[in-house]
Short mmCIF file of C-alpha atoms and ligand atoms in Angstrom, two decimals:
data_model
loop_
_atom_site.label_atom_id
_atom_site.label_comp_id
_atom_site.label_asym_id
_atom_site.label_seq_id
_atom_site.Cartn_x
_atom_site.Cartn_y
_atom_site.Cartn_z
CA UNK A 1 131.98 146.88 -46.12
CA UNK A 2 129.03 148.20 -45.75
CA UNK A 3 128.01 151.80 -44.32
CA UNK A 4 124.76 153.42 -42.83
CA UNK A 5 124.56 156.80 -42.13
CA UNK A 6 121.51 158.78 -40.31
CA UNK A 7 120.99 162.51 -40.02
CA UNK A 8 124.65 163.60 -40.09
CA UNK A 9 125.48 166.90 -38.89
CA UNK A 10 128.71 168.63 -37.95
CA UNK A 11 129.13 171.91 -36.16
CA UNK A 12 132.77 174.27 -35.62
CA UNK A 13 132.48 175.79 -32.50
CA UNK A 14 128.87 176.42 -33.23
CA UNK A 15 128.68 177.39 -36.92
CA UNK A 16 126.76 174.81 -39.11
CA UNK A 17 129.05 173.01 -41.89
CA UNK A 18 126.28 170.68 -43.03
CA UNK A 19 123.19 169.11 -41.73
CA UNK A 20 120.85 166.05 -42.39
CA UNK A 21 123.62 163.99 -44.36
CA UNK A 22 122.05 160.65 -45.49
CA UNK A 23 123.59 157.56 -47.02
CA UNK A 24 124.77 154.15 -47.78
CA UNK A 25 126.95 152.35 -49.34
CA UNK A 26 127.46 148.84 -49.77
CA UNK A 27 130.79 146.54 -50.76
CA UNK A 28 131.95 146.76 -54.10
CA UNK A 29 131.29 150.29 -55.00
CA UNK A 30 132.63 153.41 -55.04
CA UNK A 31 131.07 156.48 -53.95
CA UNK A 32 132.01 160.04 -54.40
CA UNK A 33 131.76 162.87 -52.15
CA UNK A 34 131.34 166.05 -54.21
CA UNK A 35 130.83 169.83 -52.90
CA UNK A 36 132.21 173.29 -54.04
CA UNK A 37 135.72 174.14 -51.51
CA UNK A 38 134.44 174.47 -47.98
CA UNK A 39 131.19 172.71 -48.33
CA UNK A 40 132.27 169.92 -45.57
CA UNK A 41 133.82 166.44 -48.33
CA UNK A 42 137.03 166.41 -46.29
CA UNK A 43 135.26 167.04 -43.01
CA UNK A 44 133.09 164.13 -44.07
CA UNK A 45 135.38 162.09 -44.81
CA UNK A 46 136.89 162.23 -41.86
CA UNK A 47 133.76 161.66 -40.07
CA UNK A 48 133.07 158.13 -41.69
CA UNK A 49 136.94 157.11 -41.18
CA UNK A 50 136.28 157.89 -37.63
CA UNK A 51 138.67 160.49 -37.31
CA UNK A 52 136.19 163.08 -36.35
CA UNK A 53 132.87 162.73 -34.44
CA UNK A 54 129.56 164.41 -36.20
CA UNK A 55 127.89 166.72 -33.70
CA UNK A 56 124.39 164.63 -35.02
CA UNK A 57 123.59 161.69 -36.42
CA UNK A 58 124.92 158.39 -36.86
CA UNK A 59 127.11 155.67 -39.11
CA UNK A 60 126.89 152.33 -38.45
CA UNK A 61 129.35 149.86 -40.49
CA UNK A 62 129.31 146.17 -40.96
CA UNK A 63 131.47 143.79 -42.77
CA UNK A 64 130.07 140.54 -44.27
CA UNK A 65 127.14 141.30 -41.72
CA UNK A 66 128.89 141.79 -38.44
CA UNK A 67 128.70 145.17 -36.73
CA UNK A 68 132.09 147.38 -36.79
CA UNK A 69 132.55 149.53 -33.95
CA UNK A 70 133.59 152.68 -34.71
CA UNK A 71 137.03 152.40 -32.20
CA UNK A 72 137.64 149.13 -34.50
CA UNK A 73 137.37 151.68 -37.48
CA UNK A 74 141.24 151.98 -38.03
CA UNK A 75 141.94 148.47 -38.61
CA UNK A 76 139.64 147.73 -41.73
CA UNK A 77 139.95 151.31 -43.07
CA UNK A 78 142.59 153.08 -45.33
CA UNK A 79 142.94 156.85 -45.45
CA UNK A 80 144.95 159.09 -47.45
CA UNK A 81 144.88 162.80 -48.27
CA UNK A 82 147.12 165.05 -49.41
CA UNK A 83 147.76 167.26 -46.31
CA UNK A 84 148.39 164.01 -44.08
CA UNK A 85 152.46 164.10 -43.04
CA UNK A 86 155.02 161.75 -43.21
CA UNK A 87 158.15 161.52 -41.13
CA UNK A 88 160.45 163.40 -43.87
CA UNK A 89 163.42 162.34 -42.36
CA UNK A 90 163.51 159.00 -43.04
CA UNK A 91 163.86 157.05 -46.30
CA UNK A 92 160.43 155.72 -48.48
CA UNK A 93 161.60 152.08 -47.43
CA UNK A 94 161.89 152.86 -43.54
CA UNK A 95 158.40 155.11 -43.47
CA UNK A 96 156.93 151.81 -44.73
CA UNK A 97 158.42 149.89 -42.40
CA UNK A 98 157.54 152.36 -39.94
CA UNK A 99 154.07 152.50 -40.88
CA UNK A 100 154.15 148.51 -40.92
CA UNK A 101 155.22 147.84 -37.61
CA UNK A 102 153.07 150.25 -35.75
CA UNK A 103 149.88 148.48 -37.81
CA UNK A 104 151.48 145.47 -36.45
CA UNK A 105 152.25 143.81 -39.98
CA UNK A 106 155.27 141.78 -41.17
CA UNK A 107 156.69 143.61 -44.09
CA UNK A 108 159.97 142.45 -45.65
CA UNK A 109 162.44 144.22 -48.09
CA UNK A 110 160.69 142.31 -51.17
CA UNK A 111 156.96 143.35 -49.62
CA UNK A 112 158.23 146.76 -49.26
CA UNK A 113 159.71 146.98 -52.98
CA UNK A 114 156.52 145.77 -54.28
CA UNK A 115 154.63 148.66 -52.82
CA UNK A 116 156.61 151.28 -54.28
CA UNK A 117 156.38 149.60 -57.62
CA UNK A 118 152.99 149.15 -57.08
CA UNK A 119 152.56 153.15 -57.12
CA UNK A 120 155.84 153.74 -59.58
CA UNK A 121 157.92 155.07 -57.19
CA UNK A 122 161.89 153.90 -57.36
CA UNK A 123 162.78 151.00 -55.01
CA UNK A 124 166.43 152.02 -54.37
CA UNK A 125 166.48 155.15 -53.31
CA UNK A 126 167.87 155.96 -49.58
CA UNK A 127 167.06 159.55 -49.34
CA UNK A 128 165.13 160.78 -47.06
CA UNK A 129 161.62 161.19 -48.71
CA UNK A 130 162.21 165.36 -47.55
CA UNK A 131 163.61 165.51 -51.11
CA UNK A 132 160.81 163.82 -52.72
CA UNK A 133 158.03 166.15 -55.07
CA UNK A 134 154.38 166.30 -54.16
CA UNK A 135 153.71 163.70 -56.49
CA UNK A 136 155.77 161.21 -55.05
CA UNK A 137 154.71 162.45 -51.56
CA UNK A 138 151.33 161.51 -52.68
CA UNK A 139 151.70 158.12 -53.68
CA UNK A 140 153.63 157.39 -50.64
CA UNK A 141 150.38 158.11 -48.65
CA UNK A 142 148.83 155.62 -50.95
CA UNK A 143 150.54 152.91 -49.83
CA UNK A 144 149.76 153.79 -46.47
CA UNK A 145 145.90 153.51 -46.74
CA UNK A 146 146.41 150.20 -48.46
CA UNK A 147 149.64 148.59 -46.64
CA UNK A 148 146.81 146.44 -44.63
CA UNK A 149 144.56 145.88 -47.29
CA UNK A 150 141.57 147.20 -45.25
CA UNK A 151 138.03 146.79 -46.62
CA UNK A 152 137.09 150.35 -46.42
CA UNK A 153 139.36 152.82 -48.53
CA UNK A 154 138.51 156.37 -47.99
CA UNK A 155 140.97 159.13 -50.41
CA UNK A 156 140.39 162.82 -49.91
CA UNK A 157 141.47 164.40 -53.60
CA UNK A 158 143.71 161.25 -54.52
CA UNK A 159 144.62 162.59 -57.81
CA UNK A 160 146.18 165.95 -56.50
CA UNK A 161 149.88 166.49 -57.57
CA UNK A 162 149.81 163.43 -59.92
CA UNK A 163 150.40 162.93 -63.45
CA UNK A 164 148.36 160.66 -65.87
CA UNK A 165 150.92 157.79 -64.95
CA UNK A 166 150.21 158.47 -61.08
CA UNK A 167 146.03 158.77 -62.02
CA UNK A 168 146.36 155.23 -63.30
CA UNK A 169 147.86 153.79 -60.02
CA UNK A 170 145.47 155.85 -58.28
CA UNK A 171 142.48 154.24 -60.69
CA UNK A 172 143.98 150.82 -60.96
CA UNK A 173 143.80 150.35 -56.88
CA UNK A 174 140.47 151.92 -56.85
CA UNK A 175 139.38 149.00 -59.57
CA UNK A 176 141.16 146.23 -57.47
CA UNK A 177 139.93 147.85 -54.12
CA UNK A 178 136.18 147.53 -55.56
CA UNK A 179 136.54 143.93 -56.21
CA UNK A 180 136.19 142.97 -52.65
CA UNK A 181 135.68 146.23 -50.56
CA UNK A 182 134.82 149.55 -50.96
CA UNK A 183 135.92 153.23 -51.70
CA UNK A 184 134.63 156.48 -51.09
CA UNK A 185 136.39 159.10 -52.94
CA UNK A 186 136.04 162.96 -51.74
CA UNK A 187 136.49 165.10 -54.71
CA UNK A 188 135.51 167.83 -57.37
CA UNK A 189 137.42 166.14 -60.05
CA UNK A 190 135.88 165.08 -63.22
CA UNK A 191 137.98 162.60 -63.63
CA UNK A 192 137.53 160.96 -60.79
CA UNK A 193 134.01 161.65 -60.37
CA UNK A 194 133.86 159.24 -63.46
CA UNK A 195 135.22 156.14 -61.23
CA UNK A 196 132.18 157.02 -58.75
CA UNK A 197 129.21 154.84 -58.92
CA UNK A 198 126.81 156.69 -57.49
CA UNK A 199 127.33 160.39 -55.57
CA UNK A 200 126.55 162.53 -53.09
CA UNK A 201 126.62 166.61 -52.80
CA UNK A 202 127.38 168.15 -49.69
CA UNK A 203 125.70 171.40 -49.71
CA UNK A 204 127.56 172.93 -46.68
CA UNK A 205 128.37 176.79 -46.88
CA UNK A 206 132.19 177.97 -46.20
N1 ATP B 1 139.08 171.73 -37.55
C1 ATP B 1 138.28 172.69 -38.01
N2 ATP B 1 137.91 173.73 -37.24
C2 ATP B 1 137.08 174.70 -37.69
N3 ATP B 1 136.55 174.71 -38.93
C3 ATP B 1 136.89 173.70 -39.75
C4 ATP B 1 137.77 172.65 -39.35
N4 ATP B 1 137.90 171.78 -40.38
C5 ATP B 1 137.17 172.28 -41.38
N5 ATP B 1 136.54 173.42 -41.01
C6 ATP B 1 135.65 174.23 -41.84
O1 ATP B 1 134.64 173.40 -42.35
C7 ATP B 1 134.29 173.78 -43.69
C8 ATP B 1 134.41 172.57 -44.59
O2 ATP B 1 135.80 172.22 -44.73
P1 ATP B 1 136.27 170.97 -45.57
O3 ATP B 1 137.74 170.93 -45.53
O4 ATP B 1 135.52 169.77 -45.10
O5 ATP B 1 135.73 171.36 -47.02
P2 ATP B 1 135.95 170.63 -48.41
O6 ATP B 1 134.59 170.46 -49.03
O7 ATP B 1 136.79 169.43 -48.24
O8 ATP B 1 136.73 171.76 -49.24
P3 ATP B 1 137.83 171.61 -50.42
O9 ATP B 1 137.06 171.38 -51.69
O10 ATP B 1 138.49 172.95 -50.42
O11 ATP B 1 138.76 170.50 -50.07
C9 ATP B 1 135.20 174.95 -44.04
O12 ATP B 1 134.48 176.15 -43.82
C10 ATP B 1 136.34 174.81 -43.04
O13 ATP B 1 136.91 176.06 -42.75
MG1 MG B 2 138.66 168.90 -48.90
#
């Protein structure tokens, strides 16, 4: 995937987060978003997945060479964050199969066990994921921004609430998502800073 963006700007109500944001980033790498708290990575973020319009500038995305439009966005990108919600009353395997059906993919029992292996969390449990710790709760939301193996894989703090077990899922799909796509990683963490190819500060005040 490959990303262009021109003179980005976004405004709240009318104060000024951050101005004049320019960048690229081309498949196969990953690129961090770094910033002190407040200084506009999430809001970013958001703005190249899509989820949030800049009040200036422009992003312009292309796959293989072919234009994306931005209302296509959702079905080549992958999101997760930590304050994103799940439905806490069902079970790990039926919020998958939730997530599957509405993203209009085929997911059987097997597929769904391998995704919860995939990010070490237990395959037999029928609680409802309520009871689960953050950790857990956080690699659930990684399966959701890679259940349709989109090209574009955008994580806002991914390593928050994990332990060094959960920081090598995190870094192993990262290293399998660069093979063929890319990522863009929001963050102040060294650590994953270190996964970053190249970065870029957003210099937004809070
Ligand atoms: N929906 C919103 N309405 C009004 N202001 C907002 C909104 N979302 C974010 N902001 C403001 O925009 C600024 C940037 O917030 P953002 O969450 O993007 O920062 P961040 O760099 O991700 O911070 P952190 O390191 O704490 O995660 C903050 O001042 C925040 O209060
Ligand atoms: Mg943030």
């Amino acid at each position: 995937m490959q990303i262009s963006a021109t003179g980005i700007g976004k405004k709240f109500n009318r104060r000024s987060i951050f101005r004049e944001v320019d960048f690229s980033v081309e498949t196969g790498e990953v690129f961090g978003i770094i910033g002190r708290n407040g200084s506009g990575k999430s809001t970013l973020l958001r703005i190249i997945g899509g989820l949030l319009s800049p009040s200036a500038g422009s992003i312009s995305y292309g796959i293989n060479g072919t234009d994306v439009s931005v209302e296509h966005l959702h079905r080549v990108m992958g999101y997760a964050a930590p304050y994103l919600t799940l439905y806490e009353e069902f079970s790990a395997a039926e919020n998958i199969a939730l997530y599957a059906k509405i993203r209009g993919l085929q997911k059987g029992s097997s597929d769904i066990a391998a995704l919860l292996d995939r990010v070490g969390l237990p395959t037999d449990r029928k609680d409802p994921i309520r009871a689960y710790s953050s950790g857990m709760m956080q690699r659930m939301k990684l399966i959701f921004s890679i259940l349709h193996e989109p090209p574009l894989l955008l994580l806002d703090e991914p390593i928050s609430n994990l332990d060094r077990e959960g920081m090598a899922v995190v870094y192993d799909i990262v290293a399998e998502q660069k093979k063929t796509g890319t990522v863009i990683i929001a963050t102040n963490d060294d650590e994953d800073i270190a996964q970053c190819d190249r970065t870029l500060r957003v210099e937004g005040r809070a």
